[in-house]
Coordinates of C-alpha atoms in Angstrom, one line a residue:
Chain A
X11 CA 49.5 -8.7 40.0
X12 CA 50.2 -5.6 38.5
X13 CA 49.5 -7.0 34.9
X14 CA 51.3 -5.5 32.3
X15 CA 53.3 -2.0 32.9
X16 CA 54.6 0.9 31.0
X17 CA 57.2 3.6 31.0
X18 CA 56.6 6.1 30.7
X19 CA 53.0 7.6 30.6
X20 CA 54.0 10.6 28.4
X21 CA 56.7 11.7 26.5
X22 CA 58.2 14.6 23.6
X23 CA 60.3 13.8 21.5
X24 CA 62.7 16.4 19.0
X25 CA 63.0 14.8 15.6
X26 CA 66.3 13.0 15.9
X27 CA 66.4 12.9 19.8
X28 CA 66.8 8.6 20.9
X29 CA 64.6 7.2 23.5
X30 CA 63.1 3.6 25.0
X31 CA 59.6 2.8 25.6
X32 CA 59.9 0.2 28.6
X33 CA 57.2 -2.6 29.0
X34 CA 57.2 -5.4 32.3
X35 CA 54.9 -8.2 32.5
X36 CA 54.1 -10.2 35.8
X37 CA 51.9 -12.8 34.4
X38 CA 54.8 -15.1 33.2
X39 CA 53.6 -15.0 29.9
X40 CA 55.9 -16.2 27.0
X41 CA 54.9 -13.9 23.7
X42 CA 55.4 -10.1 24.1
X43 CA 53.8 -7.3 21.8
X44 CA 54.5 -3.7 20.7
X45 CA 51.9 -1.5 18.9
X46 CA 51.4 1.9 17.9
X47 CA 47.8 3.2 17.7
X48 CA 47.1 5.7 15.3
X49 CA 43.5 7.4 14.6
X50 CA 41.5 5.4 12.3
X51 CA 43.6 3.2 12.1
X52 CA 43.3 1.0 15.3
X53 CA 46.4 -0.8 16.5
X54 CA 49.6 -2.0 14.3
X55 CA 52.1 -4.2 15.4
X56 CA 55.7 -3.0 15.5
X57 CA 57.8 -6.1 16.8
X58 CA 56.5 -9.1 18.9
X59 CA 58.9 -11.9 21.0
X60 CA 57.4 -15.1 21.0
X61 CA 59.7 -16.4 23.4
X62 CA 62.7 -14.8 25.6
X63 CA 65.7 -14.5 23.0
X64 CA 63.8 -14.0 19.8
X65 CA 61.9 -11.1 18.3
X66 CA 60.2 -10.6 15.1
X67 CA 58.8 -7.8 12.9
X68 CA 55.4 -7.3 12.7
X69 CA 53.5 -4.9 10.3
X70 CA 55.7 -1.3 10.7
X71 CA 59.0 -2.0 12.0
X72 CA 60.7 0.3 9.9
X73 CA 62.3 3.3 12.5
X74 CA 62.5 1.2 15.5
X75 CA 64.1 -1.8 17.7
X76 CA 63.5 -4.1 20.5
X77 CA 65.1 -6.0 23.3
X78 CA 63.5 -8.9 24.8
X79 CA 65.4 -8.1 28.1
X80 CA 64.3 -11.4 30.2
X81 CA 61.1 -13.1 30.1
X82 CA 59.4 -10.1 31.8
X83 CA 60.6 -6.9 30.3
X84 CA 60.5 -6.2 26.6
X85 CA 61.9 -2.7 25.5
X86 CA 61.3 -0.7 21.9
X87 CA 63.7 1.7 21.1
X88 CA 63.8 5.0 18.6
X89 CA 66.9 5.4 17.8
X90 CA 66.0 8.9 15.7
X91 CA 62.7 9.6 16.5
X92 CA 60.2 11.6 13.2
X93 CA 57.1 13.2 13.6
X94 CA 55.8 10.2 12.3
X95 CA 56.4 8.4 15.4
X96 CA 53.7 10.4 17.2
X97 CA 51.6 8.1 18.4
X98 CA 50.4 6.3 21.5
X99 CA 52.6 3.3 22.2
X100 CA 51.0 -0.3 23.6
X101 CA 53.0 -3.4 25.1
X102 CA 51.0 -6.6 25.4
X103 CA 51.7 -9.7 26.9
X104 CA 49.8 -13.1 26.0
X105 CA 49.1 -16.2 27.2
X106 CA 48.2 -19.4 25.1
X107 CA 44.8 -21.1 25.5
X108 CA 43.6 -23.7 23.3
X109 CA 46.4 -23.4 20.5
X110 CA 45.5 -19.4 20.5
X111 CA 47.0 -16.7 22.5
X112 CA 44.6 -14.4 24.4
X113 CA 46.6 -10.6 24.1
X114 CA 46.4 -8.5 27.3
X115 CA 47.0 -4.4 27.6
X116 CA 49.5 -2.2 29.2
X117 CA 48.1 1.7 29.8
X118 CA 50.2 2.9 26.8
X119 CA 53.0 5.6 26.1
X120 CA 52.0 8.7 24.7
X121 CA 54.5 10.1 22.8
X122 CA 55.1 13.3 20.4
X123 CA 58.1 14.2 18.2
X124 CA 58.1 17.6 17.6
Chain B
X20 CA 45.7 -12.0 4.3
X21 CA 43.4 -11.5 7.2
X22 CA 41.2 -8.2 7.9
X23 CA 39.1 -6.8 10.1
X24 CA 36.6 -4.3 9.0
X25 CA 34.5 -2.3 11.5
X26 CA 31.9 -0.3 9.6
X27 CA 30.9 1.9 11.7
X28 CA 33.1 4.9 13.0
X29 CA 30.9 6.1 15.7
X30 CA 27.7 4.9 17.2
X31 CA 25.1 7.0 19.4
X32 CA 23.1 5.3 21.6
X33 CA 20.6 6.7 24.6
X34 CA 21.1 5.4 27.9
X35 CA 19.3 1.9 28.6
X36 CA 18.8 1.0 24.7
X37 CA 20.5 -1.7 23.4
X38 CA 23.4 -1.5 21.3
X39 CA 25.0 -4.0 18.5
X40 CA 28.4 -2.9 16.9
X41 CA 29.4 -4.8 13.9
X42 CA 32.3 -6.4 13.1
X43 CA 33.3 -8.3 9.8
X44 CA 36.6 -10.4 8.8
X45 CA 38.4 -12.2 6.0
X46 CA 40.4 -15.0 6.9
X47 CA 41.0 -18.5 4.8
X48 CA 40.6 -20.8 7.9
X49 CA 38.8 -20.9 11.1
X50 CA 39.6 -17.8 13.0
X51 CA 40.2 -16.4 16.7
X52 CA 37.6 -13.9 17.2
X53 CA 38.0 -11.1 20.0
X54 CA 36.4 -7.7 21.0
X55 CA 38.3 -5.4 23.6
X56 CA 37.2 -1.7 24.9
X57 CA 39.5 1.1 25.6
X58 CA 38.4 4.1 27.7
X59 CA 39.4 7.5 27.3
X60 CA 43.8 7.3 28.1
X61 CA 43.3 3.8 29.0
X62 CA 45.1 0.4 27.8
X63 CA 42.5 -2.5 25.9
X64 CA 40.7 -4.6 27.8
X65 CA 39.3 -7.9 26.7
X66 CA 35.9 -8.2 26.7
X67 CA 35.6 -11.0 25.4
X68 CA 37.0 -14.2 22.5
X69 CA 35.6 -16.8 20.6
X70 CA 37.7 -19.7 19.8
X71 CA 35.1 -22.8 19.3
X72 CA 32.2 -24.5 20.4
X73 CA 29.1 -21.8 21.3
X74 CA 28.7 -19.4 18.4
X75 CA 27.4 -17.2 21.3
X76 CA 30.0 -15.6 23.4
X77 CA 29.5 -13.9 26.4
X78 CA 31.5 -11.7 27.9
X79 CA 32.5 -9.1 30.9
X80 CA 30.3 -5.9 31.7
X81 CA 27.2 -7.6 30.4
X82 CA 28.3 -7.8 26.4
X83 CA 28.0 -10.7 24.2
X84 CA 28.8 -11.3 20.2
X85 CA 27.8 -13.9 17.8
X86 CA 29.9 -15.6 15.9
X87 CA 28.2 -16.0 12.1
X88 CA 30.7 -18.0 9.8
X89 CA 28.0 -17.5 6.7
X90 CA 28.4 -13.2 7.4
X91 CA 31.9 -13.5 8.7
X92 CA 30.6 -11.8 11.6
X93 CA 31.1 -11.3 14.9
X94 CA 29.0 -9.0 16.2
X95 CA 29.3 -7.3 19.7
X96 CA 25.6 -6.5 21.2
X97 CA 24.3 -5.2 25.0
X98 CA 20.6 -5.5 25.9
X99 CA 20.8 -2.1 27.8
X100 CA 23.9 0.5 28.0
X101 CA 25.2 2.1 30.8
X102 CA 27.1 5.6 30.4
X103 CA 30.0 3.7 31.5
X104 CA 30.2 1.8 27.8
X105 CA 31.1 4.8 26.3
X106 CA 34.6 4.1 25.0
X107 CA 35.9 2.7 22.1
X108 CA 35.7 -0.6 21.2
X109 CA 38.1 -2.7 19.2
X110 CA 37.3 -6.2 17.5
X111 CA 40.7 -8.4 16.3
X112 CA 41.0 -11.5 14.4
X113 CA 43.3 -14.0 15.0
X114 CA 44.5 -17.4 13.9
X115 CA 47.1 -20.2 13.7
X116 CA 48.2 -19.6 10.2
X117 CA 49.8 -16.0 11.5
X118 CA 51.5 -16.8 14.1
X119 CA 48.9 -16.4 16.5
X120 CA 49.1 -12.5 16.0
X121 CA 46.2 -9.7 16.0
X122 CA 44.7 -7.8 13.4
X123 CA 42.9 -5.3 14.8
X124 CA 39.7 -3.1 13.0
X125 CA 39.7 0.4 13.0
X126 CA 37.4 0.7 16.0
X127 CA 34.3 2.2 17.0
X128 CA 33.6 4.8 18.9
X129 CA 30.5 4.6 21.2
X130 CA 29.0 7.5 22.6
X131 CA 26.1 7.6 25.3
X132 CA 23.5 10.1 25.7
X133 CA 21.9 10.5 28.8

């Protein structure tokens, strides 16, 4: 199993260019996760998908969008990407164990917005 | 609201001394308790989660934490580190009442002198 994947590695970004952070999962897990990671700040969630067909906001939506493709693939898009959008990008995929779901990693997107 | 406060920034520790990062968290009920590591350009990995049961967790590589529900701790500690630990590590809280999400600390940075 390849776990959970991301494309791409790296990416830059002008400020107003449009772009889509790609994340697949192999593990046939139902919840899927977006977060940026910031210095000092440790990870915040963008938008999650608890199940295939929904997605939520989480804690800094604001400037982005997501697509909960199939089961496996869950996409974020910047549709006019800010210097504040420099950050390193994280899909996650989870499975539920008693009543609580365990979170696993992709390698992450780095991306800068000049 | 849940937090997760990680009081130390970065951490020094020789080679084959043991180590203890600290971890604290406010949360009403009983929480999900989880510490991952993330290497250099790397994704998180889960070390390891407390749920129930065993207030003493152990985990992968040789770690293990302590739940403490008086301190609203949970601890990660390693009898001996390897230069290998040197990473940053990440503890996260989280819980029924949110949905099952994350909160992540700020994370600690642990460096490893030989």
């Amino acid at each position: 199993n390849a776990g959970v994947t991301q494309t791409p590695k790296f990416q830059v970004l002008k400020t107003g260019q449009s772009m889509t952070l790609q994340c697949a999962q192999d593990m046939n897990h139902n919840s899927m996760y977006w977060y940026r990671q910031d210095p000092g700040m440790g990870l915040r969630l963008i938008y999650y998908s608890a199940s295939e067909g929904t997605t939520d906001k989480g804690e800094v939506p604001n400037g982005y969008n997501v697509s909960r493709l199939n089961k496996r693939e869950f996409s974020l898009r910047l549709e006019s990407a800010a210097p504040s959008q420099t950050s390193v990008y994280f899909c996650a995929s989870s499975e539920l164990w008693q009543g609580q779901e365990t979170q696993y990693f992709g390698p992450g997107t780095r991306l800068l917005v000049l | 609201a849940q937090s997760v406060t990680q009081p130390d920034i970065h951490i020094t520790v020789s080679e084959g001394a043991s180590l203890e990062l600290r971890c604290n968290y406010s949360y009403g009920a009983t929480p999900y308790l989880f510490w991952y590591v993330q290497s250099p350009g790397q994704g998180l990995q889960l070390l390891l989660k407390y749920f129930s049961g065993d207030t003493l967790v152990q985990g992968i590589k040789g770690f293990e934490a302590e739940f403490k529900r008086s301190q609203s701790s949970f601890n990660l500690r390693k009898p001996s580190v390897h230069w290998s630990d040197a990473a940053e590590y990440f503890c996260a809280v989280g819980g029924m009442e949110y949905g099952n999400k994350l909160v992540f600390g700020a994370g600690t940075i642990l460096r490893v002198k030989s």
